[in-house]
Coordinates of C-alpha atoms and ligand atoms in Angstrom, one line a residue:
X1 CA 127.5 123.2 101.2
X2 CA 125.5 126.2 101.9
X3 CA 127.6 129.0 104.0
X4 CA 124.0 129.1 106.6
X5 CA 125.6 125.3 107.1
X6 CA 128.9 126.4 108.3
X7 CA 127.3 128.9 110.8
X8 CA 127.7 127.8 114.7
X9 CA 124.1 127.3 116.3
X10 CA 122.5 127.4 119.3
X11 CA 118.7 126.6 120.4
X12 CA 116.9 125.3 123.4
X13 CA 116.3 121.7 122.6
X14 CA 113.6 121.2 125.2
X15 CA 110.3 121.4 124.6
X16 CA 108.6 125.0 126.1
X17 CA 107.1 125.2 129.5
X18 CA 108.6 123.9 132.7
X19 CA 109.9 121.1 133.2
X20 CA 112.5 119.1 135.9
X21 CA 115.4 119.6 133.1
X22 CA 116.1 122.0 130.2
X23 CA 118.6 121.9 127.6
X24 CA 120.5 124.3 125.6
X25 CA 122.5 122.9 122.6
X26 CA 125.3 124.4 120.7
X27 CA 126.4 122.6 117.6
X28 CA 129.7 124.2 115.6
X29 CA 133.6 123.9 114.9
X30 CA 136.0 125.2 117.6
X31 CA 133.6 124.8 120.7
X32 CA 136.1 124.5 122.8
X33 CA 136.6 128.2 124.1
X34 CA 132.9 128.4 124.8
X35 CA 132.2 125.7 126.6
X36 CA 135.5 127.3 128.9
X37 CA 133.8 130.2 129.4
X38 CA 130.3 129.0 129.6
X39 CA 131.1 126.7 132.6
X40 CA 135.0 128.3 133.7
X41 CA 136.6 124.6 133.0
X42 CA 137.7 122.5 130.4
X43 CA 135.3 120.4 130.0
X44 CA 136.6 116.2 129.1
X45 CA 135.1 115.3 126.1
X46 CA 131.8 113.1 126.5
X47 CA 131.3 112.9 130.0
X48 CA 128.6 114.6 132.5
X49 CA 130.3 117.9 134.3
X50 CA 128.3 118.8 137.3
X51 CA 128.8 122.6 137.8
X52 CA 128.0 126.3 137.6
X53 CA 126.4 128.0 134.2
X54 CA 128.5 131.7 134.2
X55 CA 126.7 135.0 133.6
X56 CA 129.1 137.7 131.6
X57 CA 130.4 139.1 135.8
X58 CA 131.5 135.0 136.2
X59 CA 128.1 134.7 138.3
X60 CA 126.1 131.4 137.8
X61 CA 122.4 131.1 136.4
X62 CA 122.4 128.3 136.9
X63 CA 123.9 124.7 137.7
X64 CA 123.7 122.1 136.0
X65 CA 125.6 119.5 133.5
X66 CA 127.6 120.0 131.1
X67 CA 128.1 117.6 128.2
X68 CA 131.1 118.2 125.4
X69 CA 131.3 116.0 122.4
X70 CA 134.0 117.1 120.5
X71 CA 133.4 116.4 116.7
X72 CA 133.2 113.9 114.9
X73 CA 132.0 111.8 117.4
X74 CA 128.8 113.8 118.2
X75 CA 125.5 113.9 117.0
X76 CA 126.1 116.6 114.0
X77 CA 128.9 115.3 113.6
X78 CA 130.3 118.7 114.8
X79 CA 131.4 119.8 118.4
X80 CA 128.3 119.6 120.2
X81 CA 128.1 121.2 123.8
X82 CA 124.9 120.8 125.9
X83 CA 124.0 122.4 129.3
X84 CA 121.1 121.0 131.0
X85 CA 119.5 123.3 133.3
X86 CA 116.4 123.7 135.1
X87 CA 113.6 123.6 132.7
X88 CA 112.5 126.8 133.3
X89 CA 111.3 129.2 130.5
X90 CA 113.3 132.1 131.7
X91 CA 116.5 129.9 133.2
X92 CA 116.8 128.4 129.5
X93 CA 116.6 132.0 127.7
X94 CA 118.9 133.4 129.7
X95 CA 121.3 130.5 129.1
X96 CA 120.9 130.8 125.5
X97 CA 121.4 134.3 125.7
X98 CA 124.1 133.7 127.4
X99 CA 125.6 131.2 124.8
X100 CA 125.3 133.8 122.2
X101 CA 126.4 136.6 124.3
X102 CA 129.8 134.4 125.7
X103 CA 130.5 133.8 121.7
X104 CA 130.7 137.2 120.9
X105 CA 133.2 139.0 123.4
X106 CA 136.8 139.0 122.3
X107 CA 135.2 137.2 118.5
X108 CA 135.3 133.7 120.2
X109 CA 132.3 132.6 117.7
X110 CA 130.9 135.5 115.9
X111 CA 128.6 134.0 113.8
X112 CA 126.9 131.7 116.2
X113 CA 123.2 132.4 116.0
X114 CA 120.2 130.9 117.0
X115 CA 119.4 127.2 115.1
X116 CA 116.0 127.1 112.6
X117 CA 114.1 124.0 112.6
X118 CA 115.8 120.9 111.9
X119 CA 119.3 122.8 111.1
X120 CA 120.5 119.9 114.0
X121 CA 119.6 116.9 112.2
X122 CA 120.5 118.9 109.0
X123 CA 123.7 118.7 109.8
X124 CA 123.7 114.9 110.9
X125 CA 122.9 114.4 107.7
X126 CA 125.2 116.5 105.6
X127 CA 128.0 115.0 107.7
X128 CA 127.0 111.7 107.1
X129 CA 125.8 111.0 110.7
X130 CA 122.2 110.0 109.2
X131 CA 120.9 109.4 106.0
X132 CA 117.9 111.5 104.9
X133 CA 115.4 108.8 105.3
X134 CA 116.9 108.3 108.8
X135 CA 116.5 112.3 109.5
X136 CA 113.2 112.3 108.2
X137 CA 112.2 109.6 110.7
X138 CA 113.7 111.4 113.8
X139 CA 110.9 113.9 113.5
X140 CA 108.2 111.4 113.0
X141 CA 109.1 109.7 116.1
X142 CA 109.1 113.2 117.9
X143 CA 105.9 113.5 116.0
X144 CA 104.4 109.6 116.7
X145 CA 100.7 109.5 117.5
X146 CA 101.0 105.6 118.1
X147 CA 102.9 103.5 120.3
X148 CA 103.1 101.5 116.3
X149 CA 103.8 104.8 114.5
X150 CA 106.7 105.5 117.3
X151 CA 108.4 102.0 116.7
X152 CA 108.0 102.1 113.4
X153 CA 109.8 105.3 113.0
X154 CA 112.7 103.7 115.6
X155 CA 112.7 101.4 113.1
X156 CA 113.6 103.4 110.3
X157 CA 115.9 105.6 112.3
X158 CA 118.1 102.9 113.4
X159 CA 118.4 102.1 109.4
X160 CA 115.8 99.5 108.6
X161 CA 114.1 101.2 105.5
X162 CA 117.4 102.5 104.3
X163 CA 119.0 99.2 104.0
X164 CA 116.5 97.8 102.1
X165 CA 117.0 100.9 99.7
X166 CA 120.9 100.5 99.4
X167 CA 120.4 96.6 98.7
X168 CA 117.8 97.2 95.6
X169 CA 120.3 100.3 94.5
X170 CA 122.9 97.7 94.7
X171 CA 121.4 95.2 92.4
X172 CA 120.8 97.5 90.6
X173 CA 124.1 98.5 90.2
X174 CA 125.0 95.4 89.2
X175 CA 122.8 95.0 86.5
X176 CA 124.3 98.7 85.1
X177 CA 127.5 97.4 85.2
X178 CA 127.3 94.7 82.8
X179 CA 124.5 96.4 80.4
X180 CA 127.3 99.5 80.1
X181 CA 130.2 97.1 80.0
X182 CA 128.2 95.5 77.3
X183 CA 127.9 98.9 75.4
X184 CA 131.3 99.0 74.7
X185 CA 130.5 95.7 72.7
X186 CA 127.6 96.9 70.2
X187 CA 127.9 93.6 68.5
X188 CA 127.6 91.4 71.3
X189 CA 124.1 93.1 72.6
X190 CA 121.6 90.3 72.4
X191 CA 123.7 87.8 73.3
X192 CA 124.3 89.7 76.6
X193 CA 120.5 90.0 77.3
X194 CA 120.5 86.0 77.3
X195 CA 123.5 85.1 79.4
X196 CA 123.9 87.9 82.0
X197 CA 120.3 86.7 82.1
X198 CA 119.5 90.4 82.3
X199 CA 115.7 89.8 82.3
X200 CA 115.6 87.5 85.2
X201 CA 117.4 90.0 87.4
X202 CA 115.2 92.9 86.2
X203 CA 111.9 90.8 87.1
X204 CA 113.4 89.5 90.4
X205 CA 114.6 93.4 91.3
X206 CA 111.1 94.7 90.7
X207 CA 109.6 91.4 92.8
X208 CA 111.6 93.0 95.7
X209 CA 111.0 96.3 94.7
X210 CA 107.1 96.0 95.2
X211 CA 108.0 94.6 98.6
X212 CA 109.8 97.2 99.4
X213 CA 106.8 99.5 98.4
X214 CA 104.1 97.7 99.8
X215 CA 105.9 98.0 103.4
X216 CA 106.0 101.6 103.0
X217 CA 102.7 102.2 102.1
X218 CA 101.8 100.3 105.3
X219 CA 104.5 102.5 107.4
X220 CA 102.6 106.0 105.3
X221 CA 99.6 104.5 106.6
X222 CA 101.1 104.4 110.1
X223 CA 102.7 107.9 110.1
X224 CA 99.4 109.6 108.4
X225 CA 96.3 108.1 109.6
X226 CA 92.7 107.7 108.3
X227 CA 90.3 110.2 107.7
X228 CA 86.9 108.6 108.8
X229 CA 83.5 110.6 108.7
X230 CA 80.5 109.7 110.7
X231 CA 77.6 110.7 109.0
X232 CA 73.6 110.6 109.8
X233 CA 70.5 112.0 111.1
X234 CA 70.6 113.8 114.3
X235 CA 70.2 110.9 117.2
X236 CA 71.3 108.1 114.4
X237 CA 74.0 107.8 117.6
X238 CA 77.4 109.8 116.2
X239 CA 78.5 110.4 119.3
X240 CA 77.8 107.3 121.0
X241 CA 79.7 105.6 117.9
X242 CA 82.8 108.2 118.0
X243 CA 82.5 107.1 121.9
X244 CA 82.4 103.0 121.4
X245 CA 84.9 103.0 119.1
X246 CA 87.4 105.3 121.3
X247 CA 86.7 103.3 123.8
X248 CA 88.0 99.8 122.5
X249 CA 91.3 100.9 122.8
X250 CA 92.8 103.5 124.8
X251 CA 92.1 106.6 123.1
X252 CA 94.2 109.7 122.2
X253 CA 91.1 112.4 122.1
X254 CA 92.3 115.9 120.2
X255 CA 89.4 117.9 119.6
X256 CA 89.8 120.1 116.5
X257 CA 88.9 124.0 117.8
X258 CA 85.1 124.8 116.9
X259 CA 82.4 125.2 118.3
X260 CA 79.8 122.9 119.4
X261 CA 77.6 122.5 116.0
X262 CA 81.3 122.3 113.8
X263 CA 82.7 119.4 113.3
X264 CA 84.5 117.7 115.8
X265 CA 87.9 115.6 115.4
X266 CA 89.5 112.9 117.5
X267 CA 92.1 110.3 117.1
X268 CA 91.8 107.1 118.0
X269 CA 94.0 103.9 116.5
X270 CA 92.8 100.6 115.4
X271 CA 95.4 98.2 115.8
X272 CA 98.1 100.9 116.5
X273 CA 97.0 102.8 113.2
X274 CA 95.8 106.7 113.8
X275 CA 92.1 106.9 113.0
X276 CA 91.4 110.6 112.5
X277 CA 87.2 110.7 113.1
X278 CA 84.9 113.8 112.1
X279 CA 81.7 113.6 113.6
X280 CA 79.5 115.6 111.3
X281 CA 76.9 117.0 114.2
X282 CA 73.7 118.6 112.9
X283 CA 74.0 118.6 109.3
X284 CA 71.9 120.3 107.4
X285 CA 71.5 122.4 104.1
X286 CA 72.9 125.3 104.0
X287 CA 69.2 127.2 103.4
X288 CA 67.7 125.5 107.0
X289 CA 71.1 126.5 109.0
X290 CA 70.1 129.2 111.5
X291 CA 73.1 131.3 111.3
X292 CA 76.1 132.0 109.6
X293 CA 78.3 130.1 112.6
X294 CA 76.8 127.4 111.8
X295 CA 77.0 127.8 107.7
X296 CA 80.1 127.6 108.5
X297 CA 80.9 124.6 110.3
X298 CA 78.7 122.7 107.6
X299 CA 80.3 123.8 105.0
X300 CA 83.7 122.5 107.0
X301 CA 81.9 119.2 107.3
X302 CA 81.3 119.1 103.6
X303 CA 84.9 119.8 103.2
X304 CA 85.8 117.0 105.4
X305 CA 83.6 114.3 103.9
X306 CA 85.3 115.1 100.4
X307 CA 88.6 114.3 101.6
X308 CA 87.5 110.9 103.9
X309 CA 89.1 107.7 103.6
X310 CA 85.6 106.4 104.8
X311 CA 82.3 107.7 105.3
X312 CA 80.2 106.1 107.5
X313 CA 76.8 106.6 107.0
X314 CA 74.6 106.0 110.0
X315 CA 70.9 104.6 110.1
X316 CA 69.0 104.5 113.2
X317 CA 67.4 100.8 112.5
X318 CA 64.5 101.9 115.0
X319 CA 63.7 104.5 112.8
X320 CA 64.7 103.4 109.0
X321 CA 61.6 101.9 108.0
X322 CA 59.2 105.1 108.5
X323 CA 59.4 106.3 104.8
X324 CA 60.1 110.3 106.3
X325 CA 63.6 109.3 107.6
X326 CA 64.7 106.8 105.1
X327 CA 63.8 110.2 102.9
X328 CA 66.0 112.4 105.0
X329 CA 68.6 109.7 105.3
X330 CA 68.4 109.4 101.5
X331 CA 68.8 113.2 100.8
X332 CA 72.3 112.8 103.1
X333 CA 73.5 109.9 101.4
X334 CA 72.8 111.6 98.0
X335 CA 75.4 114.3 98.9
X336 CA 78.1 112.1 100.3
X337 CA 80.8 111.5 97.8
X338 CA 81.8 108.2 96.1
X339 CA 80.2 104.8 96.9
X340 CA 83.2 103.2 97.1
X341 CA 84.1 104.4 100.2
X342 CA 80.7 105.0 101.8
X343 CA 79.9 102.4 104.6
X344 CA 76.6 101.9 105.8
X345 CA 76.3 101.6 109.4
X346 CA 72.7 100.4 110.9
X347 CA 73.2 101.2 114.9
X348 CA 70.3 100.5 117.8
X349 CA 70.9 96.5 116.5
X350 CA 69.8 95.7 120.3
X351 CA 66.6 97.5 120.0
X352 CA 65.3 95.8 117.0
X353 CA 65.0 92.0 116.2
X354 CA 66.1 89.7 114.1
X355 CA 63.5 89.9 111.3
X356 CA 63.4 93.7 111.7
X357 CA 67.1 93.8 110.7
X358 CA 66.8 91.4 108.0
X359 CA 63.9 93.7 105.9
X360 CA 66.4 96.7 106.7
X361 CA 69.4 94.9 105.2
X362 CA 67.6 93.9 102.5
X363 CA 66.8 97.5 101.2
X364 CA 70.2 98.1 100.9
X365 CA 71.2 99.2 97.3
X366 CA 73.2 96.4 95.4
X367 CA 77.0 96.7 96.0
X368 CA 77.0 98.9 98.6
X369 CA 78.5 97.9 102.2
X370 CA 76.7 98.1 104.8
X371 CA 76.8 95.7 108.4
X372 CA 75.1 96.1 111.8
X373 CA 75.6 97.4 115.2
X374 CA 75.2 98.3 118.2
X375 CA 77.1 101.6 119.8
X376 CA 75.5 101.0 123.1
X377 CA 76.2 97.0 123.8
X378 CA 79.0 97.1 121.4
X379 CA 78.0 94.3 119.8
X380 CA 79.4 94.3 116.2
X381 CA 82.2 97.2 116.6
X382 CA 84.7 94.5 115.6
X383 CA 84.0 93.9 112.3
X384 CA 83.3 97.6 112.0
X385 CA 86.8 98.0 113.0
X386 CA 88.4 95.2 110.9
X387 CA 86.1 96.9 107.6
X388 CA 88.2 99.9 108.5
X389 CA 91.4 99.0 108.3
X390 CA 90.4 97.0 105.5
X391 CA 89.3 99.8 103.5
X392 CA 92.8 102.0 104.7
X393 CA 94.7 99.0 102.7
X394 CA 96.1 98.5 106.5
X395 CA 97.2 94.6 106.3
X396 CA 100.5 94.3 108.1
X397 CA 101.2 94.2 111.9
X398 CA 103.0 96.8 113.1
X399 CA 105.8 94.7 113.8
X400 CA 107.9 94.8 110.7
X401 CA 106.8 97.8 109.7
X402 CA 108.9 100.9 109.0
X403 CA 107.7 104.7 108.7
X404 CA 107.4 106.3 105.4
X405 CA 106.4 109.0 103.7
X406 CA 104.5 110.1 100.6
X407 CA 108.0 111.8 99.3
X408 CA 109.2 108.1 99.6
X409 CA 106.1 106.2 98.6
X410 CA 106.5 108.5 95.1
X411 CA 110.1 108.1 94.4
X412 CA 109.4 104.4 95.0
X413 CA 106.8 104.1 92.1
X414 CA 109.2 106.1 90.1
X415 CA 111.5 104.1 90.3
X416 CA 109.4 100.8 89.8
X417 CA 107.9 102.2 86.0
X418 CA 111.8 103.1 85.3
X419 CA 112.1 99.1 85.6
X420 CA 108.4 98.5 84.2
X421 CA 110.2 100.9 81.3
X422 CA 113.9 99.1 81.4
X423 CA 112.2 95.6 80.8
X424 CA 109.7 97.1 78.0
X425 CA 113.0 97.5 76.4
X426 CA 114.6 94.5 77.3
X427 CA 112.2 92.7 75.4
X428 CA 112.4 94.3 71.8
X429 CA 115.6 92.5 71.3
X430 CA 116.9 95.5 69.0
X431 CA 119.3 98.7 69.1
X432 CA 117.2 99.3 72.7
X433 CA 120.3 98.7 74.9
X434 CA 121.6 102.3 75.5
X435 CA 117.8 103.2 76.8
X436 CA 117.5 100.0 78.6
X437 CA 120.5 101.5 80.2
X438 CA 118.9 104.8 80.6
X439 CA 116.1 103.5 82.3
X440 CA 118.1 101.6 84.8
X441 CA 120.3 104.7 85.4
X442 CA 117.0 106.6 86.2
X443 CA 115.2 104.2 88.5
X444 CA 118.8 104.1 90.5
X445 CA 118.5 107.7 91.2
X446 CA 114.7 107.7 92.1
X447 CA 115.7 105.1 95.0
X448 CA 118.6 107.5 95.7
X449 CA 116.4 110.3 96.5
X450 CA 114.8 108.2 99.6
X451 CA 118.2 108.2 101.0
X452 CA 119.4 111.5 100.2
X453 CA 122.2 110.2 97.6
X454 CA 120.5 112.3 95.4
X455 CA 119.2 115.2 96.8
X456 CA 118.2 119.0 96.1
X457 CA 118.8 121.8 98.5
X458 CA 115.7 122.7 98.1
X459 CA 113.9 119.5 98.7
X460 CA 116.0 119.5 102.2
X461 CA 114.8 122.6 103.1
X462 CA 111.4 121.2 102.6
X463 CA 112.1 118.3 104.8
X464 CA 114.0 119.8 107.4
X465 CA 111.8 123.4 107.9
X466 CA 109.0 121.0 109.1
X467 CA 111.2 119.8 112.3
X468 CA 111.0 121.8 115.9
X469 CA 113.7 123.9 117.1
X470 CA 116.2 122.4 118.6
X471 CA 116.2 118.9 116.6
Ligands
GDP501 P1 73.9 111.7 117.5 O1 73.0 112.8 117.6 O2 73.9 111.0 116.2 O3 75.3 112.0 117.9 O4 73.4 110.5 118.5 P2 73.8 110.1 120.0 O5 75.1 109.4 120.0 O6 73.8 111.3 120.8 O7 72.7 109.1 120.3 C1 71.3 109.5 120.3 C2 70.6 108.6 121.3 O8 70.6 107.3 120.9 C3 71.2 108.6 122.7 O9 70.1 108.6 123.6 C4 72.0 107.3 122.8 O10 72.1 106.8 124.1 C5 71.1 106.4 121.9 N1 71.9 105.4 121.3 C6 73.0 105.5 120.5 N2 73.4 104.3 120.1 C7 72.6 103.4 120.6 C8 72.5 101.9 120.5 O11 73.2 101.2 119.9 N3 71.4 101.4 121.2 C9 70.5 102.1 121.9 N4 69.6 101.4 122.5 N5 70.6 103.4 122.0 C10 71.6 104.1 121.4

């Protein structure tokens, strides 16, 4: 353990602003002394204390309760101590002031200093309070943009995901066991492939290993989002799409800073998953952009529509026909990226007939998708909806569905081609035991990195820098 990790630490746990209730947290060994002179009482472990906060003169702050969990049983696993104050930007830097100011008269705490990101849960999971896919998922529920993406992550936290690791590491185990013990008997090597029926398990662990995987993906999905692009002439109807399909379900609308020609970004969910949308208003080539504002919110739109999960490209069917803007639609389409994601979306389907619809379809280039709608009556935003999830790979309900990560999503493919690798060897029937081994032994540890069994330092500082202060 890192000597930073044996530091006491303090930090303001509550979000910034004002609010009805603040907290100040202190997590460390020996908190006893400071929580005395913080609130002039002994404080009984793990129940609320109503009472004064004490400036350095024994003058209160503030009031407030006081909450003393002496270690283990705490969330760091260490003492924790927490005032909750007023919410008030100054009341709460003045407490933690305070905190650090109490620990260093008379050397009480000397090193107690103020927490980085994360270093809570940090500890949590170097004391074995949480494992690391369980820390990881207490800052995507802080960070949920879903009501689906938020249980999802409860779901991990409470140990969902991670059980389903430890129970593949454990048949895994299993089958280690008797390949190694088997090592010992060089002579007896095929034989052991036949009865421990070694095969059979490796086939069965990677069944449940791709279940395992295709769950996470879903829960990635969740935690991530799609990227969607509207594309199209100007009046195609962007906006009015952006605004029908924000307004099927109750929206979450964050516009992206920009002007009003750059692109403009809101997220929505379809079925509880985040849909990031870029409305690509007014694009145009570079050469006909007026000025270099708005060069450069095309150029951002550009950028955008490389990285898309989708791109919908949008035809005004009133129009589509007239040979000028099926040539400026065309010129669009020929520099959007990859077909295979590229959607195209005929709108104004209540301002056309039948027939009209049906010549329109029918110029549509073999193999490409394309369907009908209407942004104004709605009619057809359903299957819009559905071709969108569809093309995300989303096909779970949320129910069931735990949070993951790429980090996770990666050491889970790892560790399926160590199996893919373990039975390529399995099935040579020659000296391959010792690698067959080898290949178990490294798709064990690839699952262990999800959990934190294996881990770097440096991968957990990755994971943990990203939290807010004060988790
Ligand atoms: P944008 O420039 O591509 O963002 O297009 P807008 O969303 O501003 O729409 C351009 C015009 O077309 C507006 O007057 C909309 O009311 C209209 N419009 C958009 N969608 C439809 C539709 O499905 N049916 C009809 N009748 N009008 C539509």
């Amino acid at each position: 353990m890192l000597a930073r990790h044996q530091d006491p630490i303090v930090a303001i746990a509550t979000a910034p602003g004002r609010g009805a209730v603040g907290i100040v947290r202190v997590s460390g060994r020996g908190l006893a002394p400071l929580a005395r002179r913080l609130t002039g009482r002994d404080l009984a472990p793990r129940v609320a204390t109503y009472g004064p906060f004490l400036d350095a003169e024994g003058r209160p702050i503030d009031q407030g309760l006081a909450l003393y969990f002496p270690a283990p049983h705490s969330y760091t696993g260490e003492d924790v101590l927490e005032l909750q104050a007023h919410g008030g930007p100054v009341v709460l830097q003045l407490l933690m002031a305070r905190c650090l100011q109490a620990a260093a008269e008379g050397e009480l705490l000397p090193r107690l200093r103020p927490a980085e990101p994360g270093e809570f849960t940090e500890r949590a999971f170097l004391n074995d309070k949480l494992d690391l896919a369980q820390a990881e998922a207490v800052a995507d529920l802080i960070d949920a943009s879903t009501e689906a993406a938020a249980r999802s992550a409860a779901r991990s936290l409470s140990g969902d995901f991670s059980r389903r690791i430890e129970a593949l590491r454990d048949g895994l185990v299993e089958l280690r066991m008797l390949v190694e013990a088997t090592l010992d008997f060089p002579e007896e090597e095929i034989d052991f492939l036949e009865k421990a029926d070694a095969r059979g398990r490796l086939a069965r662990l990677a069944e449940r290993l791709d279940v395992v995987l295709d769950t996470a993906r879903q829960g990635a999905l969740l935690r991530e989002g799609l990227t969607v692009v509207i594309a199209g002439q100007p009046n195609a109807g962007k906006s009015s799409l952006l605004n029908a399909l924000a307004g099927a379900e109750l929206a979450i609308v964050t516009p992206i800073a920009g002007t009003t020609r750059d692109r403009v970004s809101e997220t929505l969910q379809i079925e509880g998953v985040p849909v990031h949308v870029i409305d690509t208003a007014g694009l145009r080539s570079d050469a006909e952009a007026a000025d270099e504002v708005e060069r450069i919110g095309i150029a951002r739109s550009w950028e955008a529509i490389a990285g898309a999960d989708a791109v919908l490209m949008l035809h005004d069917l009133t129009r589509c026909l007239d040979p000028d803007y099926a040539a400026a639609d065309r010129a669009i389409e020929a520099r959007l990226p990859d077909r295979s994601r590229r959607v195209h979306v005929f709108n104004k389907t209540d301002r056309v007939d039948a027939a009209h619809r049906a010549a329109v379809l029918a110029g549509v280039p073999e193999g490409e998708r394309a369907l009908t709608l209407s942004a104004k009556t709605r009619d057809g935003l359903e299957g819009l909806r559905r071709l969108l999830l569809d093309l995300a790979g989303w096909h779970a309900s949320p129910d069931g569905v735990f949070i993951a990560r790429e980090r996770h999503l990666t050491a889970l493919r790892r560790a399926r081609e160590h199996l893919e690798l373990a039975a390529g060897w399995a099935a040579r029937r020659d000296e391959a035991l010792d690698l067959f081994a080898e290949e178990l032994r490294l798709s064990h540890d690839a699952l262990g990195e999800i959990t934190g069994a294996f881990s770097a330092d440096d991968l957990l500082g990755v994971i943990f820098s990203r939290f807010c202060i004060g988790k």
